[in-house]
Short mmCIF file of C-alpha atoms and ligand atoms in Angstrom, two decimals:
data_model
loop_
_atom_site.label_atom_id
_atom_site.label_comp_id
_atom_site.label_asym_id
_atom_site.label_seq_id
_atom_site.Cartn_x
_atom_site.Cartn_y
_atom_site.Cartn_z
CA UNK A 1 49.15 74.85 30.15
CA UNK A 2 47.19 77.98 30.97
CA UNK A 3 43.90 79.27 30.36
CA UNK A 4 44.46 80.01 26.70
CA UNK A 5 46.21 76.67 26.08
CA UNK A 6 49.68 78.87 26.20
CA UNK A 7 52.71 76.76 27.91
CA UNK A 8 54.06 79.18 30.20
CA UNK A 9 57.03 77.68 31.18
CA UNK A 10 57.82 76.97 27.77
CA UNK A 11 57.96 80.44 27.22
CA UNK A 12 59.59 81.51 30.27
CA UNK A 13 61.91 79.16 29.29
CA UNK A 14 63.12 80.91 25.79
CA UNK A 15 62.67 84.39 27.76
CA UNK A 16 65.81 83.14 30.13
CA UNK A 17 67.39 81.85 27.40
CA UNK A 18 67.69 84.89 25.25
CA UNK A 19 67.38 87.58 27.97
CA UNK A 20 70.81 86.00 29.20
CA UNK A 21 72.12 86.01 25.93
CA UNK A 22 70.90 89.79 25.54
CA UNK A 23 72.49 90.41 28.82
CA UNK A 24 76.20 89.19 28.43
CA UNK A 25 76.12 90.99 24.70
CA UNK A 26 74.78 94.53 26.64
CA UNK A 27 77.55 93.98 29.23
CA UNK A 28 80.04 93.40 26.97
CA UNK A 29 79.00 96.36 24.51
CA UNK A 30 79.69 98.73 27.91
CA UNK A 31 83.05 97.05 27.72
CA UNK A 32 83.93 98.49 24.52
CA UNK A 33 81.83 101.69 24.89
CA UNK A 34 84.14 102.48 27.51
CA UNK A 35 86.79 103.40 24.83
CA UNK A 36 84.73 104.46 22.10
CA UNK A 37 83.38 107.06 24.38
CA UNK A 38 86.98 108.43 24.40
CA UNK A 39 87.42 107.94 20.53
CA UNK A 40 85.14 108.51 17.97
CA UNK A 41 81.51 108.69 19.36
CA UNK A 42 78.96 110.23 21.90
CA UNK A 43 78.34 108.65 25.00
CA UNK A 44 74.30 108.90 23.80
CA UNK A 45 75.27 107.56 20.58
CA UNK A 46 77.13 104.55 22.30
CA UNK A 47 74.02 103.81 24.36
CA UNK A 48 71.85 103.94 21.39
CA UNK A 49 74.07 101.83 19.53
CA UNK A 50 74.19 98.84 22.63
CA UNK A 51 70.53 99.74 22.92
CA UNK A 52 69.77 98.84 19.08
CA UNK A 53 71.89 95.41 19.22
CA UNK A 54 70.68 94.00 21.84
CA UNK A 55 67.08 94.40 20.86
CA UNK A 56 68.20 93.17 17.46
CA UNK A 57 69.83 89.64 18.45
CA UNK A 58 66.31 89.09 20.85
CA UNK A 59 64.47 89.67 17.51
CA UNK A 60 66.47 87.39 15.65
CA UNK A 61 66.65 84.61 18.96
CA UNK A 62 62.75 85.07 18.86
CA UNK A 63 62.48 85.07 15.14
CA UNK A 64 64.56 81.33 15.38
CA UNK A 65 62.50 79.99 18.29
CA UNK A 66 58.87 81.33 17.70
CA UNK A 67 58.67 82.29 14.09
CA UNK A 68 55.82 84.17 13.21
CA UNK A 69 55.37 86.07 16.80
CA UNK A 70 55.20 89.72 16.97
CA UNK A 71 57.91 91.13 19.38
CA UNK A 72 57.19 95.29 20.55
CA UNK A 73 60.92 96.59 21.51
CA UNK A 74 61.65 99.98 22.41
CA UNK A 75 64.44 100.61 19.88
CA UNK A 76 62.10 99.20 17.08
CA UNK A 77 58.14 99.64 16.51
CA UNK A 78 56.53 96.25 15.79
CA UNK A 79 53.64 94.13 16.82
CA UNK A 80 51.69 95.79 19.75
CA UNK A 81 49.64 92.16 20.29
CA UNK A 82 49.12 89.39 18.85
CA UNK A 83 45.18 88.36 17.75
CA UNK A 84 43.08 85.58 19.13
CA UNK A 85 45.12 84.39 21.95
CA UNK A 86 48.74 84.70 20.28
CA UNK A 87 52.02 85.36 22.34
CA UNK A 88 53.43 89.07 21.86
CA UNK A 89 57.16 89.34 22.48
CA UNK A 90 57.85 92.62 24.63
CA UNK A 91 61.11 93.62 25.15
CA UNK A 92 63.47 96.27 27.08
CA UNK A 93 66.80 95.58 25.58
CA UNK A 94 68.53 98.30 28.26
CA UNK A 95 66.28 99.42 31.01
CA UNK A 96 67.92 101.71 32.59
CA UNK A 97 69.80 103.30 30.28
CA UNK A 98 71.33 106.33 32.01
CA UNK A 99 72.65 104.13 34.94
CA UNK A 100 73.98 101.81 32.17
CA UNK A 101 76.15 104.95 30.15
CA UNK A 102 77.29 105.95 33.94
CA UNK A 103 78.25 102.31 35.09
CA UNK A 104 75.84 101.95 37.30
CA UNK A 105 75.03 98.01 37.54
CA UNK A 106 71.38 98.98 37.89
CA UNK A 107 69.81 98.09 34.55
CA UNK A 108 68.74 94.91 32.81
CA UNK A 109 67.45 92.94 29.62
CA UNK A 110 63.60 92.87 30.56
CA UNK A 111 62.08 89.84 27.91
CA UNK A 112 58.20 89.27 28.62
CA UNK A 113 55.35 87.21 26.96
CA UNK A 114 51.85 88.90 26.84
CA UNK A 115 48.90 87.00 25.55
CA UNK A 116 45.56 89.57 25.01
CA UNK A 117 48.05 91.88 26.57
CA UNK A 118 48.56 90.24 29.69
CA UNK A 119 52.31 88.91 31.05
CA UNK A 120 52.29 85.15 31.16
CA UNK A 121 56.02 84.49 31.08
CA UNK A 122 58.78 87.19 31.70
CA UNK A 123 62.72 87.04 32.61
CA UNK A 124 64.26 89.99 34.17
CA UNK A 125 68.10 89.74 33.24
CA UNK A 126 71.04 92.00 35.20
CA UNK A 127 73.80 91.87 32.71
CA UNK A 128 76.07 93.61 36.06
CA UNK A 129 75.78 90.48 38.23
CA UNK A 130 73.86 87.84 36.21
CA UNK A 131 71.02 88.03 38.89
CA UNK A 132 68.08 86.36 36.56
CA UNK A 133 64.71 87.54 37.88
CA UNK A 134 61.32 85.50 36.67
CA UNK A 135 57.81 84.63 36.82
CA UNK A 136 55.08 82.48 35.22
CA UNK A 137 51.45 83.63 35.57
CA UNK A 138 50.30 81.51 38.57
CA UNK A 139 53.64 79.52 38.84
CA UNK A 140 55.67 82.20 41.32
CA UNK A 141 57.74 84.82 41.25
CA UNK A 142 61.99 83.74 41.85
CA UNK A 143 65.33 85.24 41.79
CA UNK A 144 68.22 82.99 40.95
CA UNK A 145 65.57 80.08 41.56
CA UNK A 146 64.96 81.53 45.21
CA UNK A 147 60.85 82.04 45.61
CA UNK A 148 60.08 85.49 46.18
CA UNK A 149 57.39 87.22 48.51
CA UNK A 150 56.73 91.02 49.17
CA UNK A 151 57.43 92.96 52.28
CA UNK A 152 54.87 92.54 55.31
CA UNK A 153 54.86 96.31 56.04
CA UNK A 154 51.51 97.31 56.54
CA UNK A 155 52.14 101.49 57.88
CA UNK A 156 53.21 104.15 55.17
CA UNK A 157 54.98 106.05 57.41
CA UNK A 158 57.76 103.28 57.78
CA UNK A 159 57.52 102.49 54.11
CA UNK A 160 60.62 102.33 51.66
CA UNK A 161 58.82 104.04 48.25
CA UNK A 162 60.18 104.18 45.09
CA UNK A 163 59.71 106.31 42.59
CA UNK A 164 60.93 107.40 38.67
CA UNK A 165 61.18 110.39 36.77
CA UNK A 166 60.23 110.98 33.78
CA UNK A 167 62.41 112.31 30.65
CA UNK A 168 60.77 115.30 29.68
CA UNK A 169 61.88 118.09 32.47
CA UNK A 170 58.44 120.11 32.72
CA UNK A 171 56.68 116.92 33.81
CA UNK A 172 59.70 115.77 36.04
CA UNK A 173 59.34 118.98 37.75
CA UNK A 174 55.57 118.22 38.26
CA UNK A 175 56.74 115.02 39.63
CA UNK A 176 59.17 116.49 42.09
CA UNK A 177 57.06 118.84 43.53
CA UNK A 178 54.34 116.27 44.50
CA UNK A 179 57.19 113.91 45.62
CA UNK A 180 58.00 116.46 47.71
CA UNK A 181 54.58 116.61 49.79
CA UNK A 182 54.90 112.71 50.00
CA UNK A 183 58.76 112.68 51.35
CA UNK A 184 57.34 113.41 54.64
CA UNK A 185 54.43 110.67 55.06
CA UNK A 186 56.77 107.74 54.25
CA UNK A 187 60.47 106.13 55.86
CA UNK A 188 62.28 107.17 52.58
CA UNK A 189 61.62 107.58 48.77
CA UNK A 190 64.40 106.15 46.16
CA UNK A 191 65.07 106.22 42.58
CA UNK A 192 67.05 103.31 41.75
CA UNK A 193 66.36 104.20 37.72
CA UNK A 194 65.49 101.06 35.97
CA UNK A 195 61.52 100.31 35.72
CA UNK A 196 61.80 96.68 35.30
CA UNK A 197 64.19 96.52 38.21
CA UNK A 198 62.06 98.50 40.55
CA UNK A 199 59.08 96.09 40.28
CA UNK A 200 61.48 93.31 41.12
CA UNK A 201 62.72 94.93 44.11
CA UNK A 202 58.57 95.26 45.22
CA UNK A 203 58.76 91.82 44.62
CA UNK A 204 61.87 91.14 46.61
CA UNK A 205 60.72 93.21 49.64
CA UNK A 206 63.71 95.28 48.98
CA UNK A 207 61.00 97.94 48.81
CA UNK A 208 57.58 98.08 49.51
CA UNK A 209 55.84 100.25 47.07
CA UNK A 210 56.90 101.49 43.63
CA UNK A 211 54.70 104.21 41.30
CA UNK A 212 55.81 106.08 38.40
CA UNK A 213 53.84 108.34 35.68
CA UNK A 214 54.48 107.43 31.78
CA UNK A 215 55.98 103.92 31.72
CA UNK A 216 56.16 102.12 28.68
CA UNK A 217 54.88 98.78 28.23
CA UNK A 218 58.47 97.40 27.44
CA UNK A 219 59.05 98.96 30.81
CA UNK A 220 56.67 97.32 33.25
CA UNK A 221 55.67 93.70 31.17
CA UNK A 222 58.73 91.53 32.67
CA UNK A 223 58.82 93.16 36.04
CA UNK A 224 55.27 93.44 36.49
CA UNK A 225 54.37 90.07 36.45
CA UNK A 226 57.19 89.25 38.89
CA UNK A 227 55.61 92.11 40.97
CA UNK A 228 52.15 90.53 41.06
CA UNK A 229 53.71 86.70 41.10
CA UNK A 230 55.19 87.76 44.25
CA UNK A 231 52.02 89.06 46.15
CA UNK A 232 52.10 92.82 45.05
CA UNK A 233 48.84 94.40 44.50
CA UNK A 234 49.72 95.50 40.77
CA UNK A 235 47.70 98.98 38.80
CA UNK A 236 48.52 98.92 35.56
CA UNK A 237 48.70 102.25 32.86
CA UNK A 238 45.65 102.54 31.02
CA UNK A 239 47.72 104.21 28.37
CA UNK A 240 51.22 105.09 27.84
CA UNK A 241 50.96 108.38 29.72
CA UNK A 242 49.03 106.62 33.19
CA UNK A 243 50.13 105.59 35.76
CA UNK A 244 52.12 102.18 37.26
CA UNK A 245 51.41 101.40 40.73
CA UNK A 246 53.30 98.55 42.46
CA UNK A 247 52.68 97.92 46.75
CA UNK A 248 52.64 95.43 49.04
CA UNK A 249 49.41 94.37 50.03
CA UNK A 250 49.64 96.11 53.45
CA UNK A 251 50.06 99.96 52.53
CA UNK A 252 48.32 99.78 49.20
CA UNK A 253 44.98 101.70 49.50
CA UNK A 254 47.15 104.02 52.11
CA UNK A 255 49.85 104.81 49.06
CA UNK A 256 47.15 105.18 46.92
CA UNK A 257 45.25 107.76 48.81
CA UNK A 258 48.45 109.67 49.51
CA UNK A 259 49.63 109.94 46.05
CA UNK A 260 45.84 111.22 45.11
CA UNK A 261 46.23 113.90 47.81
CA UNK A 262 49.90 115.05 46.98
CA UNK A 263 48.48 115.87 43.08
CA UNK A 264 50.70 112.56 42.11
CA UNK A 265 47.93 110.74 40.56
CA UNK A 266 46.94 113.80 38.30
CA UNK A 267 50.23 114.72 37.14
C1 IPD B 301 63.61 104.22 31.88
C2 IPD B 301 63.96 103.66 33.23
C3 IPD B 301 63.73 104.70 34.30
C4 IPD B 301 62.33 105.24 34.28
C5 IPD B 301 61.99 105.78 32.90
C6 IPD B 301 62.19 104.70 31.86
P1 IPD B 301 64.93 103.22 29.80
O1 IPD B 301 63.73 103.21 30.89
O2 IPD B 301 63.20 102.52 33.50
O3 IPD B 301 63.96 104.18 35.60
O4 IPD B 301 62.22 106.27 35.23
O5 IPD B 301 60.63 106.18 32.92
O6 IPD B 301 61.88 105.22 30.59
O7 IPD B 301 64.75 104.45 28.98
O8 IPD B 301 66.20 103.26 30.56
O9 IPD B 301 64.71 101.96 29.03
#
């Protein structure tokens, strides 16, 4: 049990359970997408569609397995918390949604519990190659079962950063041009394109820093716990516009600093 009496692993649990559900329905909505994009709809509208039904059968798994619980989904308002204690439901039904209408197998079902706003359980589900990424506040951080740990780098200069950018093109370009001052002070910057995936890959050592301006909360609740589970030092957004900052241990304050001088953090 946890602090608030909450079983986590109960929870992560139904997360798997229904994020790998979610994910086999998203994959196999791309399936048929892939013909309806040549017949009858728009590629947005087929994305939108897969988008909409995947969020819908969580709600409905959810709805059957903790009745009562407010779930907040990005195709559908809802709960934003729950009071006194109570599990929220936060879901990203296709993160990554513009390498998902591509075919890029970057993107994922991202299922997380919050309690006062807080991850306690999450599940971090590739439909692509049924990689199943999860955490339990204080129980560890795994992929496929295998424990994870962040990178040891500890010099920002031979640091793998990534980054995202966000939808609205006057604030991308912001973003750009400040990404652009920071190219040069680390080993590389990518921009893989799915929030919840990025986190995981801080948490895998894949990377060793991730930031990005304007996240969601459906965005960063399943990846950042596996982020901080891991060993990550882990800034959250203050509100939906701030910022989500995701390091190793060893480069943090140095990332931090940088992105302050480079007009990142102010964007
Ligand atoms: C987006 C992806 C992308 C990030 C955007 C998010 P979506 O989520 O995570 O990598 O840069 O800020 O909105 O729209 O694909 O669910």
């Amino acid at each position: 049990m946890g602090p608030v009496g909450v079983a986590e692993g109960d929870l992560l649990d139904i997360a798997i359970e229904v994020a790998v559900e979610a994910a086999e329905l998203a994959r196999t909505a791309r399936e048929a997408a892939i013909h309806d994009v040549d017949t009858k709809t728009s590629e947005t509208d087929v994305v939108t569609a897969a988008d909409v039904a995947v969020e819908r059968l969580v709600r409905e798994r959810l709805a059957e397995r903790r009745p009562g619980e407010p779930v907040l989904g990005e195709e559908e308002a809802g709960g934003s918390g729950a009071p006194g204690g109570g599990v929220c439901w936060v879901v990203d039904p296709i993160d990554g949604t513009v390498n998902y209408l591509y075919g890029l197998p970057w993107y994922a079902v991202s299922l997380a519990a919050q309690v006062d706003g807080e991850s306690v359980a999450a599940a971090v589900v590739e439909p692509a190659s049924g990689r199943r990424w999860t955490a339990t506040r204080g129980g560890g951080a795994f992929l496929d079962g295998r424990r994870l740990r962040v990178s040891s780098a500890t010099r920002l200069e031979l640091s793998l950063i990534s980054t995202g950018f966000a939808y609205r093109a006057e604030r991308r370009s912001r973003q750009a041009a400040a990404m652009a001052s920071l190219l040069g002070r680390v080993r590389d910057i990518r921009r893989p394109g799915a929030a919840s995936l990025d986190l995981c890959a801080v948490a895998a050592g894949w990377v060793d820093g991730y930031f990005e301006h304007g996240l969601h909360r459906w965005d960063w609740a399943g990846g950042a716990l596996i982020a901080a589970e891991a060993g990550a030092v882990v800034r959250l957004p203050e509100s939906e516009a701030g910022l989500t900052f995701v390091t190793t241990p060893g480069i943090a304050e140095e990332l931090w600093a940088a992105l302050g001088e480079t007009g990142y953090r102010d964007i």
